[in-house]
PDB file of C-alpha atoms in Angstrom:
ATOM      1  CA  MET A   1       0.000   0.000   0.000  1.00  0.00           C
ATOM      2  CA  ALA A   2       1.569   3.271  -1.094  1.00  0.00           C
ATOM      3  CA  ILE A   3       0.937   6.959  -1.705  1.00  0.00           C
ATOM      4  CA  THR A   4       1.875   8.401  -5.070  1.00  0.00           C
ATOM      5  CA  LEU A   5       3.973  11.526  -4.554  1.00  0.00           C
ATOM      6  CA  ASN A   6       3.584  14.654  -6.656  1.00  0.00           C
ATOM      7  CA  ASN A   7       6.487  13.572  -8.877  1.00  0.00           C
ATOM      8  CA  GLY A   8       5.005  10.147  -9.639  1.00  0.00           C
ATOM      9  CA  PHE A   9       7.128   8.034  -7.292  1.00  0.00           C
ATOM     10  CA  ASN A  10       5.383   5.712  -4.844  1.00  0.00           C
ATOM     11  CA  MET A  11       6.056   5.936  -1.108  1.00  0.00           C
ATOM     12  CA  PRO A  12       5.021   2.976   1.094  1.00  0.00           C
ATOM     13  CA  ILE A  13       2.383   4.184   3.515  1.00  0.00           C
ATOM     14  CA  ILE A  14       4.034   2.530   6.498  1.00  0.00           C
ATOM     15  CA  GLY A  15       7.723   2.511   7.265  1.00  0.00           C
ATOM     16  CA  LEU A  16      10.193   1.946  10.060  1.00  0.00           C
ATOM     17  CA  GLY A  17      11.835   4.906  11.772  1.00  0.00           C
ATOM     18  CA  VAL A  18      15.345   4.180  13.056  1.00  0.00           C
ATOM     19  CA  TRP A  19      15.840   7.242  15.283  1.00  0.00           C
ATOM     20  CA  ARG A  20      16.899   6.363  18.853  1.00  0.00           C
ATOM     21  CA  MET A  21      17.510   2.783  17.756  1.00  0.00           C
ATOM     22  CA  GLU A  22      20.545   1.086  19.308  1.00  0.00           C
ATOM     23  CA  LYS A  23      23.281   0.539  16.756  1.00  0.00           C
ATOM     24  CA  LYS A  24      23.859  -3.096  17.696  1.00  0.00           C
ATOM     25  CA  ALA A  25      20.166  -3.906  17.182  1.00  0.00           C
ATOM     26  CA  ILE A  26      19.681  -2.193  13.833  1.00  0.00           C
ATOM     27  CA  LYS A  27      20.988  -4.910  11.517  1.00  0.00           C
ATOM     28  CA  ASP A  28      18.812  -7.721  12.841  1.00  0.00           C
ATOM     29  CA  LEU A  29      15.818  -5.432  13.121  1.00  0.00           C
ATOM     30  CA  ILE A  30      16.012  -4.179   9.539  1.00  0.00           C
ATOM     31  CA  ILE A  31      16.535  -7.682   8.161  1.00  0.00           C
ATOM     32  CA  SER A  32      13.549  -8.915  10.192  1.00  0.00           C
ATOM     33  CA  SER A  33      11.385  -5.991   9.095  1.00  0.00           C
ATOM     34  CA  ILE A  34      12.154  -6.663   5.427  1.00  0.00           C
ATOM     35  CA  LYS A  35      11.128 -10.290   5.919  1.00  0.00           C
ATOM     36  CA  ILE A  36       7.844  -9.102   7.434  1.00  0.00           C
ATOM     37  CA  GLY A  37       7.188  -6.855   4.438  1.00  0.00           C
ATOM     38  CA  PHE A  38       8.578  -3.420   5.312  1.00  0.00           C
ATOM     39  CA  ARG A  39      10.170  -1.603   2.398  1.00  0.00           C
ATOM     40  CA  HIS A  40      10.291   1.945   3.750  1.00  0.00           C
ATOM     41  CA  PHE A  41      13.055   3.034   6.149  1.00  0.00           C
ATOM     42  CA  ASP A  42      13.370   6.521   7.593  1.00  0.00           C
ATOM     43  CA  CYS A  43      16.821   7.637   8.731  1.00  0.00           C
ATOM     44  CA  ALA A  44      18.536  10.819   9.847  1.00  0.00           C
ATOM     45  CA  TYR A  45      22.220  11.602   9.574  1.00  0.00           C
ATOM     46  CA  SER A  46      22.545  12.972  13.076  1.00  0.00           C
ATOM     47  CA  LEU A  47      20.484  14.307  15.912  1.00  0.00           C
ATOM     48  CA  ARG A  48      22.642  15.512  18.760  1.00  0.00           C
ATOM     49  CA  MET A  49      21.024  17.446  21.547  1.00  0.00           C
ATOM     50  CA  HIS A  50      21.395  18.285  25.188  1.00  0.00           C
ATOM     51  CA  VAL A  51      18.211  17.299  26.956  1.00  0.00           C
ATOM     52  CA  LEU A  52      17.900  17.725  30.695  1.00  0.00           C
ATOM     53  CA  PHE A  53      21.704  17.834  30.902  1.00  0.00           C
ATOM     54  CA  GLN A  54      22.074  14.482  29.153  1.00  0.00           C
ATOM     55  CA  GLU A  55      23.395  14.232  25.607  1.00  0.00           C
ATOM     56  CA  LEU A  56      21.289  12.263  23.184  1.00  0.00           C
ATOM     57  CA  THR A  57      23.074  11.303  19.976  1.00  0.00           C
ATOM     58  CA  THR A  58      21.714   9.254  17.126  1.00  0.00           C
ATOM     59  CA  LYS A  59      24.097   8.685  14.254  1.00  0.00           C
ATOM     60  CA  ASN A  60      23.420   5.289  12.780  1.00  0.00           C
ATOM     61  CA  GLU A  61      23.353   5.650   8.996  1.00  0.00           C
ATOM     62  CA  ALA A  62      26.404   3.387   8.689  1.00  0.00           C
ATOM     63  CA  GLU A  63      24.677   0.568  10.550  1.00  0.00           C
ATOM     64  CA  VAL A  64      21.559   0.979   8.442  1.00  0.00           C
ATOM     65  CA  GLY A  65      23.738   0.882   5.330  1.00  0.00           C
ATOM     66  CA  GLU A  66      25.343  -2.372   6.377  1.00  0.00           C
ATOM     67  CA  ALA A  67      21.948  -3.973   6.929  1.00  0.00           C
ATOM     68  CA  LEU A  68      20.538  -2.750   3.629  1.00  0.00           C
ATOM     69  CA  SER A  69      23.640  -3.866   1.755  1.00  0.00           C
ATOM     70  CA  GLU A  70      23.407  -7.360   3.211  1.00  0.00           C
ATOM     71  CA  ALA A  71      19.690  -7.580   2.433  1.00  0.00           C
ATOM     72  CA  ILE A  72      20.249  -6.546  -1.185  1.00  0.00           C
ATOM     73  CA  GLU A  73      23.352  -8.665  -1.785  1.00  0.00           C
ATOM     74  CA  SER A  74      21.709 -11.768  -0.311  1.00  0.00           C
ATOM     75  CA  GLY A  75      18.732 -11.384  -2.648  1.00  0.00           C
ATOM     76  CA  LEU A  76      16.298 -10.771   0.194  1.00  0.00           C
ATOM     77  CA  VAL A  77      15.124  -7.561  -1.480  1.00  0.00           C
ATOM     78  CA  LYS A  78      15.927  -5.486  -4.558  1.00  0.00           C
ATOM     79  CA  ARG A  79      17.129  -1.903  -4.214  1.00  0.00           C
ATOM     80  CA  GLU A  80      14.314  -0.657  -6.452  1.00  0.00           C
ATOM     81  CA  ASP A  81      11.759  -2.134  -4.051  1.00  0.00           C
ATOM     82  CA  LEU A  82      13.087  -0.125  -1.109  1.00  0.00           C
ATOM     83  CA  PHE A  83      12.209   3.458  -0.156  1.00  0.00           C
ATOM     84  CA  ILE A  84      15.033   5.063   1.824  1.00  0.00           C
ATOM     85  CA  THR A  85      14.743   8.491   3.435  1.00  0.00           C
ATOM     86  CA  THR A  86      17.362  10.505   5.254  1.00  0.00           C
ATOM     87  CA  LYS A  87      17.727  14.165   6.190  1.00  0.00           C
ATOM     88  CA  LEU A  88      19.883  17.268   5.906  1.00  0.00           C
ATOM     89  CA  TRP A  89      21.001  18.352   9.363  1.00  0.00           C
ATOM     90  CA  ASN A  90      20.849  21.951  10.492  1.00  0.00           C
ATOM     91  CA  THR A  91      24.607  22.592  10.322  1.00  0.00           C
ATOM     92  CA  ASP A  92      24.827  21.561   6.667  1.00  0.00           C
ATOM     93  CA  HIS A  93      22.419  24.000   4.972  1.00  0.00           C
ATOM     94  CA  GLY A  94      25.383  25.595   3.227  1.00  0.00           C
ATOM     95  CA  HIS A  95      26.827  22.207   2.251  1.00  0.00           C
ATOM     96  CA  VAL A  96      23.842  20.322   0.879  1.00  0.00           C
ATOM     97  CA  VAL A  97      25.565  18.316  -1.870  1.00  0.00           C
ATOM     98  CA  GLU A  98      28.461  17.283   0.363  1.00  0.00           C
ATOM     99  CA  ALA A  99      26.109  16.268   3.184  1.00  0.00           C
ATOM    100  CA  CYS A 100      23.941  14.209   0.855  1.00  0.00           C
ATOM    101  CA  LYS A 101      26.941  12.429  -0.651  1.00  0.00           C
ATOM    102  CA  HIS A 102      28.231  11.697   2.841  1.00  0.00           C
ATOM    103  CA  SER A 103      24.909  10.110   3.795  1.00  0.00           C
ATOM    104  CA  LEU A 104      24.849   8.081   0.585  1.00  0.00           C
ATOM    105  CA  LYS A 105      28.310   6.738   1.362  1.00  0.00           C
ATOM    106  CA  LYS A 106      27.254   5.765   4.893  1.00  0.00           C
ATOM    107  CA  LEU A 107      24.085   4.118   3.611  1.00  0.00           C
ATOM    108  CA  GLN A 108      26.002   2.381   0.783  1.00  0.00           C
ATOM    109  CA  LEU A 109      23.510   3.652  -1.786  1.00  0.00           C
ATOM    110  CA  ASP A 110      23.746   5.298  -5.200  1.00  0.00           C
ATOM    111  CA  TYR A 111      20.629   7.400  -4.656  1.00  0.00           C
ATOM    112  CA  LEU A 112      18.061   8.315  -2.009  1.00  0.00           C
ATOM    113  CA  ASP A 113      14.344   7.947  -2.538  1.00  0.00           C
ATOM    114  CA  LEU A 114      13.702  10.993  -0.337  1.00  0.00           C
ATOM    115  CA  TYR A 115      15.925  13.665   1.209  1.00  0.00           C
ATOM    116  CA  LEU A 116      14.406  16.091   3.708  1.00  0.00           C
ATOM    117  CA  VAL A 117      15.403  19.407   5.236  1.00  0.00           C
ATOM    118  CA  HIS A 118      15.317  18.178   8.835  1.00  0.00           C
ATOM    119  CA  PHE A 119      14.443  21.462  10.557  1.00  0.00           C
ATOM    120  CA  PRO A 120      13.673  24.918   9.124  1.00  0.00           C
ATOM    121  CA  VAL A 121      16.786  26.458  10.637  1.00  0.00           C
ATOM    122  CA  SER A 122      20.417  26.800   9.575  1.00  0.00           C
ATOM    123  CA  ILE A 123      23.047  26.784  12.298  1.00  0.00           C
ATOM    124  CA  ARG A 124      26.834  27.169  12.367  1.00  0.00           C
ATOM    125  CA  HIS A 125      28.593  24.558  10.240  1.00  0.00           C
ATOM    126  CA  THR A 126      30.712  22.127  12.253  1.00  0.00           C
ATOM    127  CA  GLY A 127      32.084  20.073   9.369  1.00  0.00           C
ATOM    128  CA  ILE A 128      30.601  17.273   7.283  1.00  0.00           C
ATOM    129  CA  GLY A 129      30.485  14.174   9.457  1.00  0.00           C
ATOM    130  CA  ALA A 130      30.864  16.182  12.668  1.00  0.00           C
ATOM    131  CA  THR A 131      27.275  17.311  12.936  1.00  0.00           C
ATOM    132  CA  GLY A 132      26.052  18.730  16.215  1.00  0.00           C
ATOM    133  CA  SER A 133      23.964  21.569  17.634  1.00  0.00           C
ATOM    134  CA  PRO A 134      26.465  24.329  18.514  1.00  0.00           C
ATOM    135  CA  LEU A 135      25.314  26.893  21.054  1.00  0.00           C
ATOM    136  CA  ASP A 136      26.678  30.406  21.405  1.00  0.00           C
ATOM    137  CA  GLU A 137      28.138  31.887  24.593  1.00  0.00           C
ATOM    138  CA  ASP A 138      24.626  32.587  25.898  1.00  0.00           C
ATOM    139  CA  GLY A 139      23.604  28.953  25.540  1.00  0.00           C
ATOM    140  CA  VAL A 140      21.369  29.705  22.553  1.00  0.00           C
ATOM    141  CA  LEU A 141      21.532  27.875  19.239  1.00  0.00           C
ATOM    142  CA  ASN A 142      24.125  29.502  16.988  1.00  0.00           C
ATOM    143  CA  ILE A 143      21.892  30.369  14.034  1.00  0.00           C
ATOM    144  CA  GLU A 144      23.382  31.308  10.668  1.00  0.00           C
ATOM    145  CA  THR A 145      21.886  34.514   9.261  1.00  0.00           C
ATOM    146  CA  ASN A 146      23.409  34.345   5.774  1.00  0.00           C
ATOM    147  CA  ILE A 147      21.725  31.143   4.541  1.00  0.00           C
ATOM    148  CA  SER A 148      18.026  31.375   3.808  1.00  0.00           C
ATOM    149  CA  LEU A 149      15.637  28.449   3.589  1.00  0.00           C
ATOM    150  CA  GLU A 150      15.138  29.390  -0.059  1.00  0.00           C
ATOM    151  CA  THR A 151      18.864  29.009  -0.717  1.00  0.00           C
ATOM    152  CA  THR A 152      18.841  25.651   1.016  1.00  0.00           C
ATOM    153  CA  TRP A 153      15.865  24.499  -1.024  1.00  0.00           C
ATOM    154  CA  HIS A 154      17.438  25.391  -4.344  1.00  0.00           C
ATOM    155  CA  ALA A 155      20.486  23.357  -3.327  1.00  0.00           C
ATOM    156  CA  MET A 156      18.125  20.469  -2.544  1.00  0.00           C
ATOM    157  CA  GLU A 157      16.693  20.831  -6.045  1.00  0.00           C
ATOM    158  CA  ASP A 158      20.207  20.462  -7.462  1.00  0.00           C
ATOM    159  CA  LEU A 159      20.382  17.008  -5.876  1.00  0.00           C
ATOM    160  CA  VAL A 160      17.479  15.895  -8.051  1.00  0.00           C
ATOM    161  CA  SER A 161      19.094  17.139 -11.257  1.00  0.00           C
ATOM    162  CA  MET A 162      22.330  15.401 -10.218  1.00  0.00           C
ATOM    163  CA  GLY A 163      20.519  12.088  -9.790  1.00  0.00           C
ATOM    164  CA  LEU A 164      21.495  11.784  -6.133  1.00  0.00           C
ATOM    165  CA  VAL A 165      17.894  11.827  -4.901  1.00  0.00           C
ATOM    166  CA  ARG A 166      14.541  11.066  -6.467  1.00  0.00           C
ATOM    167  CA  SER A 167      12.351  13.197  -4.213  1.00  0.00           C
ATOM    168  CA  ILE A 168      12.994  16.106  -1.876  1.00  0.00           C
ATOM    169  CA  GLY A 169      10.914  17.390   0.976  1.00  0.00           C
ATOM    170  CA  ILE A 170      10.734  19.311   4.212  1.00  0.00           C
ATOM    171  CA  SER A 171      10.356  18.367   7.854  1.00  0.00           C
ATOM    172  CA  ASN A 172       8.941  20.212  10.856  1.00  0.00           C
ATOM    173  CA  TYR A 173       7.649  23.063   8.653  1.00  0.00           C
ATOM    174  CA  ASP A 174       4.460  24.863   9.696  1.00  0.00           C
ATOM    175  CA  ILE A 175       1.810  26.145   7.278  1.00  0.00           C
ATOM    176  CA  PHE A 176       3.535  29.460   6.578  1.00  0.00           C
ATOM    177  CA  LEU A 177       6.993  28.008   5.972  1.00  0.00           C
ATOM    178  CA  THR A 178       5.414  25.360   3.762  1.00  0.00           C
ATOM    179  CA  ARG A 179       3.562  28.081   1.839  1.00  0.00           C
ATOM    180  CA  ASP A 180       6.823  29.977   1.346  1.00  0.00           C
ATOM    181  CA  CYS A 181       8.552  26.839   0.075  1.00  0.00           C
ATOM    182  CA  LEU A 182       5.776  26.343  -2.462  1.00  0.00           C
ATOM    183  CA  ALA A 183       6.245  29.948  -3.607  1.00  0.00           C
ATOM    184  CA  TYR A 184       9.999  29.821  -4.233  1.00  0.00           C
ATOM    185  CA  SER A 185      10.398  26.195  -5.291  1.00  0.00           C
ATOM    186  CA  LYS A 186      11.075  25.014  -8.826  1.00  0.00           C
ATOM    187  CA  ILE A 187      10.618  21.448  -7.611  1.00  0.00           C
ATOM    188  CA  LYS A 188       7.731  21.320  -5.174  1.00  0.00           C
ATOM    189  CA  PRO A 189       8.331  19.509  -1.871  1.00  0.00           C
ATOM    190  CA  ALA A 190       7.015  15.969  -2.155  1.00  0.00           C
ATOM    191  CA  VAL A 191       6.702  15.450   1.602  1.00  0.00           C
ATOM    192  CA  ASN A 192       6.370  17.373   4.850  1.00  0.00           C
ATOM    193  CA  GLN A 193       7.383  15.139   7.749  1.00  0.00           C
ATOM    194  CA  ILE A 194       5.828  16.395  10.983  1.00  0.00           C
ATOM    195  CA  GLU A 195       4.767  15.319  14.432  1.00  0.00           C
ATOM    196  CA  THR A 196       1.125  14.308  14.273  1.00  0.00           C
ATOM    197  CA  HIS A 197      -0.888  11.788  16.281  1.00  0.00           C
ATOM    198  CA  PRO A 198      -4.350  11.704  17.918  1.00  0.00           C
ATOM    199  CA  TYR A 199      -3.281  14.125  20.657  1.00  0.00           C
ATOM    200  CA  PHE A 200      -1.672  16.505  18.096  1.00  0.00           C
ATOM    201  CA  GLN A 201      -3.748  16.178  14.949  1.00  0.00           C
ATOM    202  CA  ARG A 202      -2.789  19.450  13.222  1.00  0.00           C
ATOM    203  CA  GLU A 203      -5.737  19.227  10.877  1.00  0.00           C
ATOM    204  CA  SER A 204      -5.107  22.628   9.267  1.00  0.00           C
ATOM    205  CA  LEU A 205      -1.495  21.827   8.383  1.00  0.00           C
ATOM    206  CA  VAL A 206      -2.339  18.320   7.173  1.00  0.00           C
ATOM    207  CA  LYS A 207      -5.154  19.576   4.949  1.00  0.00           C
ATOM    208  CA  PHE A 208      -3.050  22.448   3.599  1.00  0.00           C
ATOM    209  CA  CYS A 209      -0.246  20.095   2.595  1.00  0.00           C
ATOM    210  CA  GLN A 210      -2.590  17.596   0.991  1.00  0.00           C
ATOM    211  CA  LYS A 211      -4.472  20.339  -0.853  1.00  0.00           C
ATOM    212  CA  HIS A 212      -1.194  21.390  -2.456  1.00  0.00           C
ATOM    213  CA  GLY A 213      -0.013  17.880  -3.294  1.00  0.00           C
ATOM    214  CA  ILE A 214       2.439  17.484  -0.421  1.00  0.00           C
ATOM    215  CA  CYS A 215       2.355  14.100   1.297  1.00  0.00           C
ATOM    216  CA  VAL A 216       2.285  14.282   5.095  1.00  0.00           C
ATOM    217  CA  THR A 217       4.485  11.825   6.978  1.00  0.00           C
ATOM    218  CA  ALA A 218       4.006  11.383  10.720  1.00  0.00           C
ATOM    219  CA  HIS A 219       7.411  11.014  12.380  1.00  0.00           C
ATOM    220  CA  THR A 220       5.794  10.543  15.801  1.00  0.00           C
ATOM    221  CA  PRO A 221       2.630   8.628  14.824  1.00  0.00           C
ATOM    222  CA  LEU A 222       2.177   7.091  18.277  1.00  0.00           C
ATOM    223  CA  GLY A 223       2.995  10.264  20.180  1.00  0.00           C
ATOM    224  CA  GLY A 224       6.357   8.903  21.237  1.00  0.00           C
ATOM    225  CA  ALA A 225       4.615   6.405  23.541  1.00  0.00           C
ATOM    226  CA  GLU A 226       6.632   5.129  26.503  1.00  0.00           C
ATOM    227  CA  ALA A 227       9.965   6.431  25.209  1.00  0.00           C
ATOM    228  CA  ASN A 228       8.870  10.080  25.188  1.00  0.00           C
ATOM    229  CA  ALA A 229       6.996   9.647  28.459  1.00  0.00           C
ATOM    230  CA  LYS A 230      10.190   8.484  30.164  1.00  0.00           C
ATOM    231  CA  ARG A 231      12.528  10.941  28.454  1.00  0.00           C
ATOM    232  CA  PHE A 232      10.396  14.088  28.375  1.00  0.00           C
ATOM    233  CA  GLY A 233       7.586  13.441  30.837  1.00  0.00           C
ATOM    234  CA  THR A 234       4.878  13.611  28.186  1.00  0.00           C
ATOM    235  CA  VAL A 235       1.486  11.897  28.273  1.00  0.00           C
ATOM    236  CA  SER A 236       0.898   9.100  25.760  1.00  0.00           C
ATOM    237  CA  CYS A 237      -2.239   8.907  23.640  1.00  0.00           C
ATOM    238  CA  LEU A 238      -1.921   5.118  23.897  1.00  0.00           C
ATOM    239  CA  ASP A 239      -3.381   5.433  27.412  1.00  0.00           C
ATOM    240  CA  ASP A 240      -6.422   7.368  26.237  1.00  0.00           C
ATOM    241  CA  PRO A 241      -9.695   5.672  27.340  1.00  0.00           C
ATOM    242  CA  ILE A 242     -11.520   6.483  24.079  1.00  0.00           C
ATOM    243  CA  LEU A 243      -8.738   4.951  22.010  1.00  0.00           C
ATOM    244  CA  LYS A 244      -8.638   1.957  24.333  1.00  0.00           C
ATOM    245  CA  GLY A 245     -12.359   1.463  23.836  1.00  0.00           C
ATOM    246  CA  ILE A 246     -12.005   1.518  20.064  1.00  0.00           C
ATOM    247  CA  ALA A 247      -9.142  -0.981  20.279  1.00  0.00           C
ATOM    248  CA  GLU A 248     -11.276  -3.360  22.328  1.00  0.00           C
ATOM    249  CA  ARG A 249     -14.072  -3.260  19.751  1.00  0.00           C
ATOM    250  CA  TYR A 250     -11.710  -4.104  16.904  1.00  0.00           C
ATOM    251  CA  LYS A 251      -9.690  -6.566  18.999  1.00  0.00           C
ATOM    252  CA  LYS A 252      -6.532  -4.650  18.144  1.00  0.00           C
ATOM    253  CA  THR A 253      -3.862  -2.875  20.163  1.00  0.00           C
ATOM    254  CA  VAL A 254      -4.243   0.854  20.742  1.00  0.00           C
ATOM    255  CA  ALA A 255      -1.063   1.387  18.710  1.00  0.00           C
ATOM    256  CA  GLN A 256      -2.633  -0.435  15.760  1.00  0.00           C
ATOM    257  CA  ILE A 257      -5.724   1.764  15.987  1.00  0.00           C
ATOM    258  CA  VAL A 258      -3.596   4.924  16.069  1.00  0.00           C
ATOM    259  CA  LEU A 259      -1.479   3.856  13.101  1.00  0.00           C
ATOM    260  CA  ARG A 260      -4.550   2.861  11.121  1.00  0.00           C
ATOM    261  CA  TRP A 261      -6.090   6.266  11.886  1.00  0.00           C
ATOM    262  CA  GLY A 262      -2.969   7.919  10.486  1.00  0.00           C
ATOM    263  CA  ILE A 263      -3.115   5.838   7.320  1.00  0.00           C
ATOM    264  CA  GLN A 264      -6.788   6.609   6.783  1.00  0.00           C
ATOM    265  CA  ARG A 265      -5.947  10.316   6.966  1.00  0.00           C
ATOM    266  CA  ASN A 266      -3.862   9.635   3.835  1.00  0.00           C
ATOM    267  CA  SER A 267      -0.652  10.219   5.741  1.00  0.00           C
ATOM    268  CA  VAL A 268       2.436   8.013   5.871  1.00  0.00           C
ATOM    269  CA  VAL A 269       3.332   6.593   9.293  1.00  0.00           C
ATOM    270  CA  ILE A 270       6.839   5.624  10.369  1.00  0.00           C
ATOM    271  CA  PRO A 271       6.597   4.120  13.868  1.00  0.00           C
ATOM    272  CA  LYS A 272       9.808   3.214  15.614  1.00  0.00           C
ATOM    273  CA  THR A 273      10.168  -0.050  17.513  1.00  0.00           C
ATOM    274  CA  SER A 274      12.989  -2.387  18.456  1.00  0.00           C
ATOM    275  CA  LYS A 275      10.736  -5.347  19.217  1.00  0.00           C
ATOM    276  CA  LEU A 276       9.961  -8.015  16.625  1.00  0.00           C
ATOM    277  CA  GLU A 277       6.413  -8.577  17.863  1.00  0.00           C
ATOM    278  CA  ARG A 278       5.689  -4.843  17.572  1.00  0.00           C
ATOM    279  CA  LEU A 279       7.038  -4.823  14.016  1.00  0.00           C
ATOM    280  CA  GLN A 280       4.627  -7.605  13.129  1.00  0.00           C
ATOM    281  CA  GLU A 281       1.719  -5.836  14.830  1.00  0.00           C
ATOM    282  CA  ASN A 282       2.518  -2.542  13.108  1.00  0.00           C
ATOM    283  CA  PHE A 283       2.549  -4.105   9.643  1.00  0.00           C
ATOM    284  CA  LYS A 284      -0.826  -5.754  10.263  1.00  0.00           C
ATOM    285  CA  VAL A 285      -2.525  -2.335  10.313  1.00  0.00           C
ATOM    286  CA  LEU A 286      -2.864  -2.799   6.554  1.00  0.00           C
ATOM    287  CA  GLU A 287      -5.300  -5.661   7.180  1.00  0.00           C
ATOM    288  CA  PHE A 288      -8.268  -3.784   8.684  1.00  0.00           C
ATOM    289  CA  GLU A 289     -10.133  -0.487   8.382  1.00  0.00           C
ATOM    290  CA  LEU A 290     -11.706   1.930  10.852  1.00  0.00           C
ATOM    291  CA  SER A 291     -15.288   3.041  10.334  1.00  0.00           C
ATOM    292  CA  LYS A 292     -16.111   6.663   9.604  1.00  0.00           C
ATOM    293  CA  GLU A 293     -17.775   6.862  13.011  1.00  0.00           C
ATOM    294  CA  ASP A 294     -14.592   5.784  14.752  1.00  0.00           C
ATOM    295  CA  MET A 295     -12.459   8.119  12.628  1.00  0.00           C
ATOM    296  CA  ASP A 296     -14.763  10.937  13.730  1.00  0.00           C
ATOM    297  CA  LEU A 297     -14.563   9.765  17.343  1.00  0.00           C
ATOM    298  CA  ILE A 298     -10.779   9.915  17.280  1.00  0.00           C
ATOM    299  CA  LYS A 299     -11.023  13.561  16.175  1.00  0.00           C
ATOM    300  CA  THR A 300     -12.517  14.343  19.590  1.00  0.00           C
ATOM    301  CA  VAL A 301      -9.375  13.354  21.536  1.00  0.00           C
ATOM    302  CA  ASP A 302      -7.191  16.059  19.942  1.00  0.00           C
ATOM    303  CA  LYS A 303      -5.436  18.088  22.665  1.00  0.00           C
ATOM    304  CA  ASN A 304      -3.079  20.150  20.453  1.00  0.00           C
ATOM    305  CA  TYR A 305      -0.419  18.463  22.554  1.00  0.00           C
ATOM    306  CA  ARG A 306       3.124  18.109  21.232  1.00  0.00           C
ATOM    307  CA  THR A 307       5.042  15.167  22.700  1.00  0.00           C
ATOM    308  CA  ASN A 308       8.202  15.145  20.613  1.00  0.00           C
ATOM    309  CA  ILE A 309      11.397  16.881  21.715  1.00  0.00           C
ATOM    310  CA  GLN A 310      10.938  20.548  22.473  1.00  0.00           C
ATOM    311  CA  PRO A 311      13.846  22.550  20.968  1.00  0.00           C
ATOM    312  CA  ALA A 312      13.441  25.251  23.603  1.00  0.00           C
ATOM    313  CA  LYS A 313      14.661  22.762  26.209  1.00  0.00           C
ATOM    314  CA  PHE A 314      18.052  22.224  24.614  1.00  0.00           C
ATOM    315  CA  TRP A 315      18.580  24.930  21.965  1.00  0.00           C
ATOM    316  CA  GLY A 316      17.594  27.932  24.057  1.00  0.00           C
ATOM    317  CA  ILE A 317      14.929  28.921  21.482  1.00  0.00           C
ATOM    318  CA  ASP A 318      11.479  27.683  20.609  1.00  0.00           C
ATOM    319  CA  LEU A 319      11.215  27.018  16.875  1.00  0.00           C
ATOM    320  CA  TYR A 320       7.464  26.634  17.224  1.00  0.00           C
ATOM    321  CA  ALA A 321       6.736  29.913  19.011  1.00  0.00           C
TER     322      ALA A 321
END
């Protein structure tokens, strides 16, 4: 099951996100997920942050590349059947081509199916392969003022003409930044990857993107669940009594109901899990359908509640203010 992007390429409607995944577990997990039927894998070059005085670093493209290479070389899957996404980190807005080539080398690929601008902000370059989130002397993110998002986007467009990527898109863009991108783009963004789940439905943004042919991908389709609750103290929609009631009626897990809801909104979902049984459960969301009544019921639980990492907590600024 796939969504056709505005450039004609097909994007599997469910994928596996590898952020926060332990490096030693990635290989077995990706191989297992391919055997289950997953063909869509969402990566990010780096995400280094200081959260509550603890550094969180995810930098696992190399491990993903090793797993994909083994899967392809063994004949388990063909490259053309896979959909691989990764992202441009904030420090590399002035070095788009170099950053993309670096990711391709790590992933052991000749091209990417989708390359995203990770956040709508350019910060001080720290060197390709040495990506971080540099703060200035006041403890605030060191933002570059000489690289506009338009400049970054045109460099992203060059990647398409060079054959390095098939589709380009944006991530964590609100309605107004998305509108601006549509205005200055020669190649329209194929995707906007955002946080959205039953507690943070963002109906206006989702509808705006879809109206203009931009596929919405939910990078936090389950609201972060237990991981975000432990790390950031957020409340999980998986504990919501209304969602639990719907799950009981369908004899499904709450997570399956939430993922199915996301799919029936015509959005792509990329849940992250390190457990084989959860992988199997997640893929089975393609096997049932929610009624219109239950889709409408889920609308009522929206709390406009963001559960993913809050930049203000570790960058000294709030990108969403």
